[in-house]
Short mmCIF file of C-alpha atoms in Angstrom, two decimals:
data_model
loop_
_atom_site.label_atom_id
_atom_site.label_comp_id
_atom_site.label_asym_id
_atom_site.label_seq_id
_atom_site.Cartn_x
_atom_site.Cartn_y
_atom_site.Cartn_z
CA MET A 224 11.46 5.95 -18.96
CA LYS A 225 13.38 3.66 -16.62
CA ALA A 226 12.40 4.12 -12.97
CA PRO A 227 15.22 5.54 -10.84
CA ALA A 228 16.56 3.57 -7.90
CA VAL A 229 14.79 4.46 -4.65
CA ARG A 230 15.38 3.51 -1.04
CA THR A 231 12.00 2.06 -0.21
CA ALA A 232 12.59 1.57 3.52
CA ARG A 233 14.06 5.05 3.94
CA LEU A 234 11.21 6.79 2.12
CA GLY A 235 8.66 4.75 4.06
CA ALA A 236 10.31 5.64 7.37
CA THR A 237 10.33 9.32 6.41
CA LEU A 238 6.66 9.14 5.51
CA ILE A 239 5.94 7.67 8.94
CA ALA A 240 8.06 10.38 10.60
CA ARG A 241 5.86 13.06 9.04
CA GLN A 242 3.04 11.78 11.28
CA LYS A 243 4.98 10.08 14.06
CA TRP A 244 2.39 10.77 16.77
CA ARG A 245 -0.53 9.62 14.65
CA TRP A 246 1.44 6.55 13.54
CA GLY A 247 2.36 5.80 17.16
CA LEU A 248 -1.29 5.95 18.25
CA ASN A 249 -2.27 3.85 15.25
CA ALA A 250 0.38 1.24 16.11
CA ALA A 251 -0.72 1.15 19.76
CA LEU A 252 -4.37 0.60 18.83
CA TRP A 253 -3.62 -2.12 16.29
CA THR A 254 -1.26 -3.77 18.76
CA ALA A 255 -4.17 -3.90 21.19
CA ILE A 256 -6.36 -5.43 18.46
CA TYR A 257 -3.79 -8.16 17.86
CA VAL A 258 -3.06 -8.85 21.54
CA MET A 259 -6.66 -8.77 22.83
CA PRO A 260 -7.62 -12.18 21.32
CA ILE A 261 -5.31 -13.84 23.84
CA VAL A 262 -7.94 -13.13 26.51
CA PRO A 263 -10.88 -15.00 24.89
CA GLY A 264 -8.46 -17.81 24.01
CA LEU A 265 -7.74 -18.39 27.67
CA ILE A 266 -11.44 -18.00 28.49
CA THR A 267 -12.29 -20.60 25.84
CA GLN A 268 -9.77 -23.00 27.34
CA ALA A 269 -11.24 -22.53 30.81
CA PHE A 270 -14.80 -22.93 29.46
CA PHE A 271 -14.16 -26.29 27.77
CA ASN A 272 -12.11 -27.57 30.68
CA ARG A 273 -15.01 -26.64 32.95
CA VAL A 274 -17.59 -28.33 30.72
CA SER A 275 -15.50 -31.49 30.26
CA GLY A 276 -14.71 -31.71 33.96
CA ALA A 277 -10.96 -31.32 33.46
CA ALA A 278 -10.98 -28.32 35.83
CA ALA A 279 -13.22 -28.26 38.88
CA GLY A 280 -12.28 -24.86 40.32
CA GLY A 281 -12.17 -21.38 38.84
CA LEU A 282 -14.88 -19.19 37.39
CA GLY A 283 -18.26 -20.63 36.56
CA ILE A 284 -19.74 -20.85 33.08
CA PRO A 285 -21.99 -17.73 33.45
CA ALA A 286 -18.97 -15.66 34.50
CA LEU A 287 -16.93 -16.91 31.56
CA VAL A 288 -19.75 -16.09 29.12
CA GLY A 289 -20.02 -12.62 30.65
CA LEU A 290 -16.29 -12.06 30.17
CA ILE A 291 -16.58 -13.05 26.51
CA ALA A 292 -19.42 -10.53 26.02
CA ALA A 293 -17.44 -7.76 27.74
CA TYR A 294 -14.43 -8.58 25.58
CA GLY A 295 -16.54 -8.31 22.42
CA VAL A 296 -17.81 -4.84 23.35
CA GLY A 297 -14.30 -3.64 24.20
CA ARG A 298 -12.80 -5.03 21.00
CA ILE A 299 -15.44 -3.32 18.85
CA ALA A 300 -14.71 0.01 20.54
CA VAL A 301 -10.95 -0.33 20.04
CA MET A 302 -11.40 -1.38 16.40
CA ALA A 303 -13.64 1.62 15.66
CA TRP A 304 -11.06 3.99 17.16
CA ALA A 305 -8.23 2.28 15.29
CA MET A 306 -10.08 2.51 11.98
CA TRP A 307 -10.71 6.23 12.50
CA VAL A 308 -7.03 6.91 13.25
CA ASP A 309 -5.84 4.72 10.37
CA ILE A 310 -8.08 6.50 7.85
CA HIS A 311 -6.69 9.89 8.87
CA PHE A 312 -3.13 8.55 8.78
CA ARG A 313 -3.52 7.08 5.30
CA PHE A 314 -5.38 10.06 3.87
CA ARG A 315 -2.56 12.38 4.91
CA ASN A 316 0.06 10.05 3.46
CA GLN A 317 -1.65 9.96 0.10
CA THR A 318 -2.28 13.70 0.11
CA LEU A 319 1.37 14.45 0.91
CA LEU A 320 2.64 12.24 -1.92
CA ARG A 321 0.24 13.74 -4.45
CA ARG A 322 0.90 17.29 -3.28
CA ASN A 323 4.65 16.90 -3.67
CA LEU A 324 4.25 15.30 -7.09
CA LEU A 325 1.98 18.09 -8.29
CA THR A 326 4.30 20.77 -6.89
CA ARG A 327 7.23 19.29 -8.79
CA ILE A 328 5.23 19.13 -12.02
CA TYR A 329 4.28 22.81 -11.67
CA GLU A 330 7.95 23.68 -11.21
CA ARG A 331 8.82 22.25 -14.62
CA PRO A 332 8.53 24.16 -17.91
CA GLY A 333 5.11 23.73 -19.42
CA ALA A 334 6.39 21.83 -22.45
CA GLN A 335 8.44 19.43 -20.30
CA ALA A 336 6.21 18.98 -17.24
CA LEU A 337 5.50 15.31 -17.98
CA ALA A 338 7.66 12.72 -19.68
CA GLU A 339 4.62 10.42 -19.86
CA THR A 340 1.15 10.96 -21.20
CA PRO A 341 -1.35 12.65 -18.86
CA GLY A 342 -3.34 9.41 -18.66
CA GLU A 343 -0.34 7.41 -17.49
CA ALA A 344 0.57 10.12 -14.99
CA LEU A 345 -2.95 9.91 -13.54
CA THR A 346 -2.51 6.16 -13.12
CA ARG A 347 0.59 6.81 -11.04
CA PHE A 348 -1.16 9.50 -9.01
CA ARG A 349 -3.94 7.04 -8.19
CA GLU A 350 -2.71 3.44 -8.10
CA ASP A 351 0.97 3.85 -7.25
CA VAL A 352 0.26 6.34 -4.47
CA GLU A 353 -2.35 3.98 -3.00
CA GLU A 354 0.03 1.00 -3.22
CA THR A 355 2.78 2.92 -1.42
CA ASP A 356 0.43 4.11 1.30
CA GLU A 357 -1.01 0.61 1.76
CA THR A 358 2.43 -0.81 2.45
CA VAL A 359 3.27 1.94 4.96
CA SER A 360 -0.06 1.37 6.70
CA TRP A 361 0.73 -2.34 7.15
CA THR A 362 3.71 -1.49 9.37
CA VAL A 363 1.34 -1.04 12.32
CA ASP A 364 0.20 -4.64 11.80
CA LEU A 365 3.79 -5.81 12.03
CA VAL A 366 4.15 -4.06 15.40
CA GLY A 367 1.02 -5.81 16.69
CA ILE A 368 2.31 -9.16 15.44
CA LEU A 369 5.63 -8.65 17.24
CA PHE A 370 3.71 -8.40 20.51
CA PHE A 371 1.11 -11.11 19.84
CA LEU A 372 3.18 -13.95 18.41
CA PRO A 373 5.68 -14.42 21.28
CA VAL A 374 2.89 -14.43 23.87
CA ALA A 375 0.65 -16.81 21.91
CA LEU A 376 3.48 -19.19 21.03
CA GLY A 377 4.72 -19.09 24.63
CA ILE A 378 1.29 -20.09 25.95
CA MET A 379 0.95 -22.88 23.40
CA ALA A 380 4.49 -24.16 23.98
CA SER A 381 3.87 -24.23 27.74
CA ILE A 382 0.96 -26.61 27.10
CA ASP A 383 2.69 -28.85 24.54
CA ALA A 384 5.90 -27.75 22.81
CA ARG A 385 5.88 -30.74 20.45
CA VAL A 386 2.43 -29.95 19.03
CA THR A 387 3.36 -26.27 18.72
CA ALA A 388 6.48 -27.11 16.68
CA PHE A 389 4.54 -29.45 14.37
CA VAL A 390 1.78 -26.91 13.80
CA PHE A 391 3.90 -23.90 12.88
CA GLY A 392 6.54 -25.65 10.81
CA PRO A 393 4.46 -25.38 7.59
CA MET A 394 3.73 -21.72 8.29
CA VAL A 395 7.42 -20.88 8.50
CA LEU A 396 7.94 -22.62 5.16
CA VAL A 397 5.20 -20.48 3.62
CA VAL A 398 6.89 -17.27 4.79
CA LEU A 399 10.22 -18.46 3.37
CA LEU A 400 8.47 -19.22 0.08
CA ALA A 401 7.11 -15.67 -0.05
CA ALA A 402 10.58 -14.29 0.61
CA ARG A 403 12.06 -16.34 -2.23
CA ALA A 404 9.34 -15.16 -4.61
CA ARG A 405 10.01 -11.45 -4.01
CA ASP A 406 11.97 -10.93 -7.26
CA ARG A 407 9.23 -12.52 -9.34
CA ILE A 408 6.63 -10.44 -7.47
CA ARG A 409 8.51 -7.26 -8.32
CA ARG A 410 8.89 -8.17 -12.01
CA TYR A 411 5.21 -9.03 -12.41
CA ARG A 412 4.11 -5.85 -10.65
CA GLU A 413 6.40 -3.69 -12.83
CA ALA A 414 4.97 -5.26 -15.98
CA ALA A 415 1.38 -4.83 -14.76
CA ARG A 416 1.88 -1.19 -13.79
CA GLU A 417 3.60 -0.33 -17.08
CA ALA A 418 0.89 -2.03 -19.12
CA THR A 419 -1.86 -0.22 -17.19
CA GLY A 420 -0.13 3.12 -17.75
CA GLU A 421 0.17 2.46 -21.47
CA VAL A 422 -3.52 1.62 -21.77
CA THR A 423 -4.56 4.72 -19.83
CA GLY A 424 -2.22 6.90 -21.87
CA ALA A 425 -3.45 5.49 -25.17
CA LEU A 426 -7.06 6.06 -24.14
CA ALA A 427 -6.37 9.69 -23.22
CA GLU A 428 -4.57 10.30 -26.52
CA MET A 429 -7.42 8.77 -28.51
CA PHE A 430 -10.03 10.96 -26.82
CA GLY A 431 -7.84 14.01 -27.35
CA ALA A 432 -7.32 13.34 -31.05
CA VAL A 433 -10.78 12.23 -32.20
CA PRO A 434 -11.00 14.78 -35.07
CA ALA A 435 -7.54 13.86 -36.38
CA ILE A 436 -8.33 10.14 -36.22
CA LYS A 437 -11.58 10.62 -38.14
CA VAL A 438 -9.96 12.86 -40.77
CA ALA A 439 -7.22 10.28 -41.34
CA GLY A 440 -9.73 7.42 -41.43
CA ALA A 441 -7.66 5.60 -38.81
CA GLU A 442 -10.52 4.39 -36.61
CA GLU A 443 -9.90 0.69 -37.24
CA ALA A 444 -6.15 1.04 -36.82
CA MET A 445 -6.56 2.88 -33.51
CA ILE A 446 -9.03 0.29 -32.22
CA ALA A 447 -6.61 -2.50 -33.16
CA HIS A 448 -3.78 -0.65 -31.42
CA PHE A 449 -5.89 -0.18 -28.31
CA ARG A 450 -6.88 -3.85 -28.35
CA ARG A 451 -3.22 -4.92 -28.47
CA ARG A 452 -2.45 -2.67 -25.52
CA ASN A 453 -5.32 -4.21 -23.56
CA ASP A 454 -4.18 -7.74 -24.40
CA THR A 455 -0.71 -6.95 -23.07
CA ARG A 456 -2.24 -5.48 -19.92
CA ARG A 457 -4.53 -8.49 -19.46
CA ILE A 458 -1.62 -10.93 -19.59
CA ALA A 459 0.48 -8.85 -17.18
CA LEU A 460 -2.37 -8.39 -14.70
CA VAL A 461 -3.33 -12.08 -14.78
CA ARG A 462 0.27 -13.04 -13.97
CA ASP A 463 0.49 -10.48 -11.17
CA LYS A 464 -2.85 -11.39 -9.60
CA THR A 465 -2.33 -15.13 -10.01
CA LEU A 466 0.97 -15.06 -8.13
CA THR A 467 -0.54 -12.93 -5.36
CA GLN A 468 -3.56 -15.23 -5.02
CA ILE A 469 -1.35 -18.33 -4.95
CA LEU A 470 0.60 -16.88 -2.05
CA GLU A 471 -2.61 -15.91 -0.23
CA SER A 472 -4.02 -19.42 -0.75
CA LEU A 473 -0.88 -20.98 0.68
CA PHE A 474 -1.05 -18.72 3.73
CA TRP A 475 -4.71 -19.40 4.49
CA ASN A 476 -4.61 -23.12 3.70
CA SER A 477 -1.86 -23.45 6.28
CA VAL A 478 -4.67 -23.02 8.84
CA SER A 479 -6.39 -26.21 7.69
CA ILE A 480 -3.06 -28.04 7.57
CA GLY A 481 -2.27 -26.87 11.10
CA THR A 482 -5.66 -28.02 12.39
CA GLY A 483 -5.13 -31.44 10.86
CA ILE A 484 -1.70 -31.70 12.45
CA ILE A 485 -3.21 -30.82 15.84
CA LEU A 486 -5.81 -33.59 15.47
CA VAL A 487 -3.20 -36.18 14.51
CA VAL A 488 -0.45 -35.26 16.96
CA ALA A 489 -2.68 -34.41 19.93
CA ALA A 490 -4.93 -37.49 19.62
CA ARG A 491 -2.62 -39.67 21.71
CA GLY A 492 -2.22 -36.97 24.35
CA MET A 493 -6.00 -36.51 24.63
CA THR A 494 -6.48 -40.27 24.97
CA ALA A 495 -3.91 -40.41 27.75
CA GLY A 496 -5.41 -37.36 29.45
CA GLU A 497 -2.28 -35.25 28.89
CA PHE A 498 -4.01 -32.92 26.41
CA SER A 499 -7.43 -31.67 27.54
CA VAL A 500 -10.38 -30.55 25.44
CA GLY A 501 -9.73 -27.00 26.62
CA ASP A 502 -6.11 -27.24 25.45
CA PHE A 503 -7.30 -28.44 22.05
CA ALA A 504 -9.82 -25.57 21.83
CA LEU A 505 -7.08 -23.08 22.76
CA PHE A 506 -4.73 -24.44 20.09
CA VAL A 507 -7.39 -24.31 17.37
CA TYR A 508 -8.44 -20.82 18.46
CA PHE A 509 -4.90 -19.45 18.47
CA LEU A 510 -4.12 -21.22 15.21
CA GLY A 511 -6.46 -18.94 13.26
CA PHE A 512 -4.94 -15.77 14.68
CA VAL A 513 -1.37 -16.97 14.36
CA SER A 514 -2.03 -18.01 10.78
CA GLU A 515 -3.41 -14.55 10.08
CA CYS A 516 -0.20 -13.10 11.48
CA VAL A 517 1.84 -15.35 9.21
CA TRP A 518 -0.33 -14.26 6.28
CA VAL A 519 0.26 -10.59 7.12
CA VAL A 520 4.03 -11.10 7.30
CA GLY A 521 4.09 -13.00 4.01
CA MET A 522 1.89 -10.50 2.21
CA PHE A 523 3.92 -7.60 3.61
CA ILE A 524 6.99 -9.12 1.97
CA ALA A 525 5.07 -9.17 -1.32
CA ARG A 526 3.64 -5.67 -0.82
CA TYR A 527 7.07 -4.28 0.00
CA GLN A 528 8.31 -5.36 -3.42
CA GLN A 529 5.21 -3.87 -5.05
CA ALA A 530 5.72 -0.60 -3.15
CA ARG A 531 9.29 -0.52 -4.39
CA VAL A 532 7.97 -0.61 -7.94
CA SER A 533 5.37 2.08 -7.23
CA LEU A 534 7.89 4.43 -5.60
CA GLY A 535 10.17 4.03 -8.60
CA ARG A 536 7.32 4.95 -10.94
CA LEU A 537 6.43 7.96 -8.80
CA ALA A 538 10.07 9.07 -8.77
CA THR A 539 10.09 9.28 -12.57
CA LEU A 540 7.44 12.00 -12.35
CA LEU A 541 9.93 14.11 -10.38
CA ALA A 542 11.96 14.51 -13.59
CA GLY A 543 15.44 14.52 -12.12
CA ALA A 544 14.59 15.71 -8.61
CA PRO A 545 15.75 13.40 -5.78
CA PRO A 546 13.20 10.77 -4.65
CA GLU A 547 13.16 12.42 -1.21
CA ARG A 548 11.00 15.15 -2.74
CA LEU A 549 8.12 12.65 -2.60
CA VAL A 550 8.03 12.83 1.20
CA GLU A 551 9.05 16.45 1.69
CA ARG A 552 7.32 18.05 4.67
CA ARG A 553 4.39 20.32 3.73
CA ASP A 554 1.45 21.96 5.43
CA LEU A 555 -1.51 20.14 3.91
CA GLN A 556 -3.96 22.69 5.40
CA LEU A 557 -6.52 19.98 6.23
CA THR A 558 -7.68 21.72 9.41
CA GLY A 559 -8.46 25.31 10.29
CA SER A 560 -9.26 28.16 7.94
CA LEU A 561 -7.82 28.16 4.45
CA PRO A 562 -5.24 30.86 3.73
CA ASP A 563 -6.16 33.81 1.56
CA PRO A 564 -5.20 33.24 -2.08
CA ALA A 565 -2.12 35.08 -3.25
CA VAL A 566 -3.01 38.11 -5.35
CA GLU A 567 -0.44 39.36 -7.80
CA ALA A 568 0.22 43.06 -7.57
CA ALA A 569 -1.04 45.05 -10.53
CA ALA A 570 1.55 46.55 -12.84
CA PRO A 571 2.34 50.13 -11.82
CA GLU A 572 1.66 51.30 -15.36
CA PRO A 573 0.45 49.66 -18.57
CA LEU A 574 2.94 48.26 -21.05
CA ARG A 575 3.78 50.87 -23.70
CA ARG A 576 6.38 49.05 -25.74
CA LEU A 577 8.11 45.63 -25.76
CA GLN A 578 11.56 45.51 -27.28
CA VAL A 579 13.57 42.29 -27.58
CA GLU A 580 16.96 41.89 -29.23
CA GLY A 581 18.74 38.67 -30.10
CA LEU A 582 16.04 36.32 -28.83
CA THR A 583 17.37 32.74 -29.02
CA TYR A 584 15.93 29.37 -28.01
CA ARG A 585 17.01 25.80 -28.75
CA TYR A 586 14.95 22.70 -28.04
CA PRO A 587 16.73 20.52 -25.44
CA GLY A 588 19.12 18.05 -27.02
CA THR A 589 18.69 19.48 -30.55
CA THR A 590 19.93 22.32 -32.72
CA ALA A 591 16.39 23.24 -33.80
CA GLY A 592 14.89 26.49 -32.63
CA ILE A 593 15.29 30.22 -33.25
CA ALA A 594 18.23 32.60 -33.04
CA GLY A 595 18.83 36.33 -33.35
CA VAL A 596 15.19 37.42 -33.33
CA ASP A 597 14.54 41.15 -32.75
CA LEU A 598 11.07 42.35 -31.77
CA ASP A 599 9.63 45.83 -31.33
CA LEU A 600 5.98 45.58 -30.27
CA PRO A 601 4.00 48.70 -29.33
CA GLY A 602 1.40 48.34 -26.57
CA GLY A 603 -2.08 47.43 -27.77
CA SER A 604 -0.85 46.02 -31.08
CA PHE A 605 -1.68 42.56 -32.44
CA THR A 606 1.26 40.61 -33.84
CA VAL A 607 1.15 37.21 -35.54
CA ILE A 608 4.31 35.08 -35.79
#
C-alpha cells in the first residue's frame, strides 16, 4: 500500500506540543550542555597564554585548573538531569504514537484491521515509531546549536576572522551536500523499510502456516522465497547504511581538515606573534564542538527525510483516518493509580430466541457474500452453518 502524504513538520510540532513543558525543560538543559563548553574553551586559552608567557596578568594556573574541575562536575550534573528528562520525553512520544495506532486498529472491523501482515505491522510499531521519535528528540539539539554557534563563531572571529572563515568553509559545504542528498536518503530509507517489513511479514506467515507448508511439501520453496526476501533487504539496507555512513564520515573528517587549515593559515600569525598559543588552543578546542554541531545539523537533515518515510508508513496503518490521529491527545496513565477496568453490565435476562430475517452481507469491493438469510435460533441450541 502506498504511504499517504503527511506533513512531517506539522505532526512533529504537534507531538512536541503534547509535552510542551517537558520539551521546554529538555531544550533548556541541552542548550546548557551545548553552551557550557565555551567556558573551558576560554579557560584553556588563558591557561596556554599563561604558560607561554603571552599573558602576564589574570588568574594563576591553580585557579584555572580548579575552574576546569568545577566545570566538569557541573556539566556531569546537567547532563544527568538532561538525560533523565529526555528519556521521559521520548518514552511518552513513543507510547502516544503506539497507543493511537492500536486504538485505530481496534476501531476497524476484525477482518480489515490490518492491510499488512501482522509481522510487518510490528516492524512499523517498533522501528518507524522509534525513527519518528528520534527525529523529534533531536530538535532540542538544534535549539542548543542556535545558541552555541553564534557565540563560538563570534569569539573565534574576534581573534582572527580570516582563520575562522577558512576553517568553517568546508563544514558549510558538507551541510549543503547533506541537503542535496535528501531525496536519495528518502528513497533509500523507503526501500529499506519496505524490505524489512516484507521479511518480517514473510517470517510471521511461515511460522503461522507450518502444518500447511509441510503437508504441501513446500519447505524448499518457502526457504528459497525467504532467502530472496532477505537478499532484497540486504541490498536495500546496505545502500541506506552506506549513504548514512558516508555523510557521517564527511562531517567528522571535516574536523581534521579544519585542524590542518588552522595549522597552515595560523602558522604565519604565530611566527609574527599575532596568533598566540592560547588562541590556537582555543580554535582547536572550539573546532571539535562546532564540527559536532555541523554534524548534528547535517544528520538532522537526513533524519528528517527518514522520519518523513516512517510517518508515511505509520499513516497507512490508520486505514483512511487522517494522519493527525497519530498525535491525538490521550491520557497515557503513566502516573497515579490505574483506572478500574470497565465491566459490561450483565444481560437483564438470558436469550430465549434469536430471529433474523433477510440477513445480507457483501465483501467490500465484490459481489460475493450472502443475501436473504433467515434464522430462527432457540436459546441453548447448537447450530452449524
